[in-house]
Amino acid sequence: MDIISGFVVYVNSFDIDYISWVLWVLYPILITFLLPAFIVLFLYLTSLALFIYKQRMKLKAAYDHDFWDGARKTLGVFWWAQARIWHGYEVEGLHHIPETGPALIIYYHGVLPVDLYYVLTTVLLEKNRLVHLVGDKFLFYMPGWQTMMEVFNVAPGTVSSCVDVLTNGHLLSIAPGGVREALFSDENYKLLWNKRCGFAKVALQANVPIIPMFTKNIREAFRTPYWARAWLRGLYEKTRIPCVPAYGFFPVKLKTIFGEPILPNPNLTAEELAERVKSAIENLIEKHQTCPGSILRALLERIPFLR
């Protein structure tokens, strides 16, 4: 028993000495890399806190007017600060969004539509307007999301319900490509609308302008692997389950561009109007996006003199 006890003591002592040695070896590395990273993180959090503090009067007015409006604007300030810090986010053509009255925003759907969240925030803070959203049905089955969907006016969206939103004077956003475009488009930014024209029927019935929207580098912020797109397309078409994995959240340069409003023409069919809007978004992509997209190039665009 004395030999066994002595061996156990030796092993425990060896483990402690070995761990101490490993820590001694790694200590300079931890000091060299982790502390500077922590300081950078702290600086970003400081910038975020100051940005929120700068907006305090707007937030106070919002809470005094309506609790949920205050909640939306508080969250909006966080999203806007995150967009500016992480993506150097910019918006071009915001003047195309009307100060009052209805309009339909049609956009290209990235893997994760963070640009849409940034747009909602921008319109809410800059124009004091809430954009209603049409969301895919699977979103409404996500546990714990119900309150968020209600507060931000996200709905599945039929033609009649969308017309009602617009005739009541609200802004509405729709991505005709939806989840299919999000998961199975690629760095060439091809629109996957499959002849969808429901949004055009909505615009014609409600007689509202359509505002095309595209965000530069949105597919460089998040991506889906090629092998997943190739293997899982059939499964998605059968089940409509968003089964393709995504990766990213790269701090690439993001810039949202709103195109000239397209006025509905009663002489056009819904299919013809949809094609006109599709062409407008394709023109925005051709003008503002270098294809195929490159994560490295999009990262370098954060540096002003390299743009």
XYZ file of C-alpha atoms in Angstrom:
307
model
C 0.000 0.000 0.000
C 2.924 2.344 0.747
C 4.269 1.837 -2.777
C 0.853 2.488 -4.327
C 0.286 5.586 -2.186
C 3.691 6.887 -3.112
C 2.995 6.327 -6.790
C -0.326 8.188 -6.555
C 1.389 11.107 -4.825
C 4.060 11.143 -7.539
C 1.482 11.130 -10.337
C -0.512 13.958 -8.745
C 2.662 15.945 -8.206
C 3.684 15.326 -11.812
C 0.286 16.526 -13.075
C 0.494 19.728 -11.041
C 4.062 20.392 -12.129
C 3.205 19.687 -15.764
C 0.206 22.025 -15.730
C 2.331 24.713 -14.087
C 4.982 24.277 -16.768
C 2.405 24.502 -19.581
C 0.949 27.670 -18.076
C 4.462 29.112 -17.697
C 5.125 28.417 -21.409
C 1.770 29.813 -22.559
C 1.762 32.819 -20.235
C 3.684 35.130 -22.636
C 1.340 34.135 -25.466
C -1.731 34.839 -23.333
C -0.324 38.224 -22.314
C 0.722 39.053 -25.887
C -2.560 38.256 -27.652
C -5.457 38.023 -25.207
C -4.943 41.282 -23.355
C -4.739 43.431 -26.526
C -7.832 41.621 -27.843
C -9.623 42.374 -24.575
C -8.664 46.046 -24.816
C -10.001 46.224 -28.386
C -13.243 44.559 -27.258
C -13.488 47.009 -24.363
C -12.991 49.943 -26.736
C -15.779 48.643 -28.984
C -18.096 48.251 -25.982
C -17.191 51.786 -24.904
C -18.033 53.099 -28.356
C -21.337 51.207 -28.259
C -22.224 52.613 -24.828
C -21.418 56.186 -25.894
C -23.481 55.836 -29.061
C -26.454 54.657 -27.014
C -25.982 57.487 -24.522
C -25.901 59.960 -27.418
C -29.388 58.772 -28.421
C -30.815 59.039 -24.891
C -33.222 61.919 -25.632
C -34.751 60.118 -28.611
C -35.194 57.005 -26.500
C -36.782 58.946 -23.654
C -39.263 60.561 -26.039
C -40.073 57.169 -27.551
C -40.754 55.579 -24.152
C -42.899 58.546 -23.109
C -44.970 58.105 -26.268
C -45.302 54.306 -26.407
C -43.532 51.562 -24.448
C -43.061 49.231 -27.438
C -41.880 52.112 -29.605
C -39.283 52.830 -26.950
C -38.275 49.163 -26.861
C -37.910 49.056 -30.642
C -35.764 52.176 -30.717
C -33.599 50.977 -27.841
C -32.890 47.740 -29.701
C -32.514 49.747 -32.904
C -29.731 51.827 -31.364
C -27.874 48.634 -30.435
C -28.282 47.239 -33.957
C -27.205 50.503 -35.586
C -24.121 50.784 -33.388
C -23.221 47.162 -34.126
C -23.688 47.776 -37.862
C -21.477 50.854 -37.851
C -18.745 49.306 -35.716
C -18.638 45.802 -37.190
C -19.483 46.473 -40.847
C -18.813 50.186 -41.348
C -22.436 50.165 -42.495
C -23.720 52.852 -44.863
C -26.984 53.604 -46.646
C -27.341 55.251 -50.041
C -30.631 56.534 -51.424
C -32.504 56.700 -48.122
C -34.374 59.704 -49.507
C -36.310 57.263 -51.725
C -38.100 56.000 -48.600
C -41.082 58.353 -48.172
C -41.489 60.337 -44.970
C -45.183 59.444 -44.943
C -47.426 57.129 -46.906
C -47.027 53.560 -48.101
C -44.260 51.962 -50.149
C -43.149 48.422 -50.911
C -39.444 47.597 -50.431
C -38.206 44.632 -52.490
C -34.745 43.292 -51.646
C -32.177 40.622 -52.419
C -32.084 38.038 -49.596
C -28.654 37.292 -48.120
C -27.871 34.090 -46.216
C -28.768 35.897 -42.996
C -30.510 39.186 -43.804
C -28.654 41.330 -41.279
C -28.861 44.164 -43.790
C -32.646 44.111 -43.444
C -32.295 44.497 -39.673
C -29.982 47.446 -40.256
C -32.473 48.974 -42.706
C -35.323 48.608 -40.202
C -33.159 50.357 -37.629
C -32.122 53.135 -40.012
C -35.676 53.890 -41.122
C -36.929 53.725 -37.531
C -34.286 56.093 -36.158
C -33.923 58.447 -39.133
C -37.526 58.657 -40.348
C -39.410 57.494 -37.235
C -41.196 54.870 -39.335
C -41.689 51.160 -38.740
C -41.227 48.802 -41.679
C -43.592 45.826 -41.664
C -42.045 42.530 -42.721
C -43.114 39.419 -44.579
C -41.341 36.441 -43.008
C -41.078 32.785 -43.942
C -43.480 30.461 -42.107
C -40.708 28.566 -40.300
C -39.891 31.728 -38.321
C -43.203 31.479 -36.517
C -42.318 28.041 -35.176
C -39.110 29.247 -33.524
C -39.528 28.924 -29.739
C -39.416 32.190 -27.843
C -39.715 34.434 -30.919
C -43.437 35.216 -30.743
C -43.158 38.500 -28.875
C -40.360 39.722 -31.139
C -42.399 38.897 -34.245
C -45.405 40.778 -32.882
C -43.465 43.867 -31.756
C -41.695 44.190 -35.116
C -44.842 43.412 -37.146
C -43.567 40.302 -38.927
C -46.297 38.262 -40.654
C -46.404 35.378 -43.158
C -48.081 37.668 -45.683
C -50.822 36.837 -48.151
C -51.655 39.152 -51.038
C -54.721 40.459 -49.193
C -52.920 41.002 -45.861
C -50.048 42.808 -47.599
C -52.507 45.048 -49.442
C -54.151 45.871 -46.105
C -50.804 46.882 -44.583
C -50.076 49.218 -47.483
C -53.552 50.726 -47.748
C -53.216 51.623 -44.067
C -50.230 53.778 -45.009
C -47.356 51.585 -43.799
C -44.034 50.541 -45.282
C -43.701 46.862 -46.182
C -40.649 44.799 -47.160
C -40.631 41.534 -49.135
C -37.828 39.334 -50.486
C -39.357 37.424 -53.413
C -36.451 34.965 -53.381
C -37.034 34.179 -49.720
C -35.212 31.312 -48.044
C -34.436 29.648 -51.388
C -32.433 32.678 -52.479
C -30.800 32.956 -49.060
C -29.563 29.366 -49.041
C -28.924 28.565 -52.688
C -27.775 31.762 -54.342
C -24.020 32.260 -54.264
C -21.232 34.826 -54.556
C -22.423 35.635 -58.105
C -25.586 37.147 -56.579
C -28.075 35.465 -58.894
C -31.716 36.201 -58.063
C -33.770 33.046 -57.423
C -37.349 34.249 -57.701
C -38.867 31.314 -59.617
C -41.329 33.595 -61.424
C -42.814 34.848 -58.171
C -44.954 37.897 -58.786
C -47.198 38.072 -55.711
C -45.457 41.254 -54.583
C -46.289 42.851 -57.956
C -49.963 41.948 -57.495
C -49.786 43.617 -54.075
C -48.259 46.800 -55.530
C -50.824 46.967 -58.332
C -53.788 46.433 -56.020
C -52.544 48.884 -53.391
C -51.218 51.311 -56.045
C -47.968 51.960 -54.192
C -44.393 52.550 -55.415
C -41.879 49.705 -55.314
C -38.413 50.561 -54.000
C -35.671 48.126 -55.078
C -32.974 47.465 -52.483
C -29.605 45.713 -52.539
C -26.793 45.501 -49.980
C -23.244 45.301 -51.277
C -21.215 42.344 -49.905
C -24.153 40.820 -48.043
C -23.115 37.327 -49.195
C -19.596 37.944 -47.947
C -20.859 38.576 -44.412
C -22.407 35.094 -44.262
C -22.072 32.171 -46.652
C -23.317 28.646 -47.208
C -20.868 25.866 -48.213
C -20.966 24.761 -51.850
C -21.268 21.076 -50.912
C -24.337 21.834 -48.745
C -26.042 23.781 -51.530
C -25.408 20.921 -53.965
C -26.514 18.099 -51.681
C -29.404 19.660 -49.773
C -31.304 21.545 -52.497
C -33.585 18.580 -53.175
C -34.347 18.140 -49.476
C -35.271 21.809 -49.145
C -37.577 21.715 -52.183
C -39.460 18.761 -50.665
C -39.666 19.927 -47.055
C -39.119 23.731 -47.138
C -36.903 23.275 -44.078
C -33.848 25.622 -44.064
C -31.412 22.723 -43.730
C -28.259 24.296 -45.210
C -25.578 25.303 -42.651
C -24.207 28.840 -42.713
C -20.934 30.331 -41.539
C -19.391 33.769 -41.325
C -20.315 37.020 -39.583
C -17.194 38.434 -41.176
C -16.656 42.175 -40.526
C -16.932 43.043 -44.212
C -18.010 46.404 -45.589
C -21.785 46.552 -46.027
C -23.605 49.264 -47.926
C -27.330 49.261 -48.659
C -28.494 50.986 -51.827
C -32.098 51.996 -52.484
C -32.914 52.408 -56.168
C -35.354 54.759 -57.843
C -38.987 53.975 -56.953
C -40.899 52.046 -59.597
C -44.452 53.282 -59.949
C -47.140 50.677 -60.679
C -48.686 50.950 -64.120
C -52.211 49.568 -64.496
C -51.353 48.716 -68.111
C -48.705 46.254 -66.895
C -49.450 42.717 -65.798
C -48.109 41.486 -62.470
C -45.562 39.359 -64.349
C -44.325 42.354 -66.361
C -44.042 44.539 -63.248
C -42.167 41.779 -61.422
C -39.679 41.537 -64.298
C -39.152 45.285 -64.212
C -38.388 45.184 -60.488
C -36.108 42.174 -60.937
C -34.176 44.034 -63.632
C -33.844 47.056 -61.341
C -32.278 44.942 -58.566
C -30.013 43.168 -61.060
C -28.860 46.610 -62.254
C -28.055 47.592 -58.654
C -26.029 44.399 -58.280
C -24.196 44.982 -61.558
C -23.402 48.585 -60.649
C -22.363 48.160 -57.019
C -21.195 44.558 -56.575
C -18.043 42.995 -57.995
C -18.903 39.397 -58.922
C -17.980 36.851 -57.876
C -17.882 38.277 -54.393
C -14.701 37.953 -52.359
C -14.527 37.926 -48.563
C -10.970 39.294 -48.618
C -11.897 42.116 -50.990
C -14.944 42.956 -48.895
C -12.760 43.082 -45.788
C -10.268 45.386 -47.501
C -13.115 47.733 -48.441
C -13.273 48.651 -44.763
C -10.085 50.622 -45.476
C -11.224 53.897 -47.120
C -8.306 54.383 -49.523
C -8.638 50.794 -50.824
C -12.282 51.093 -51.871
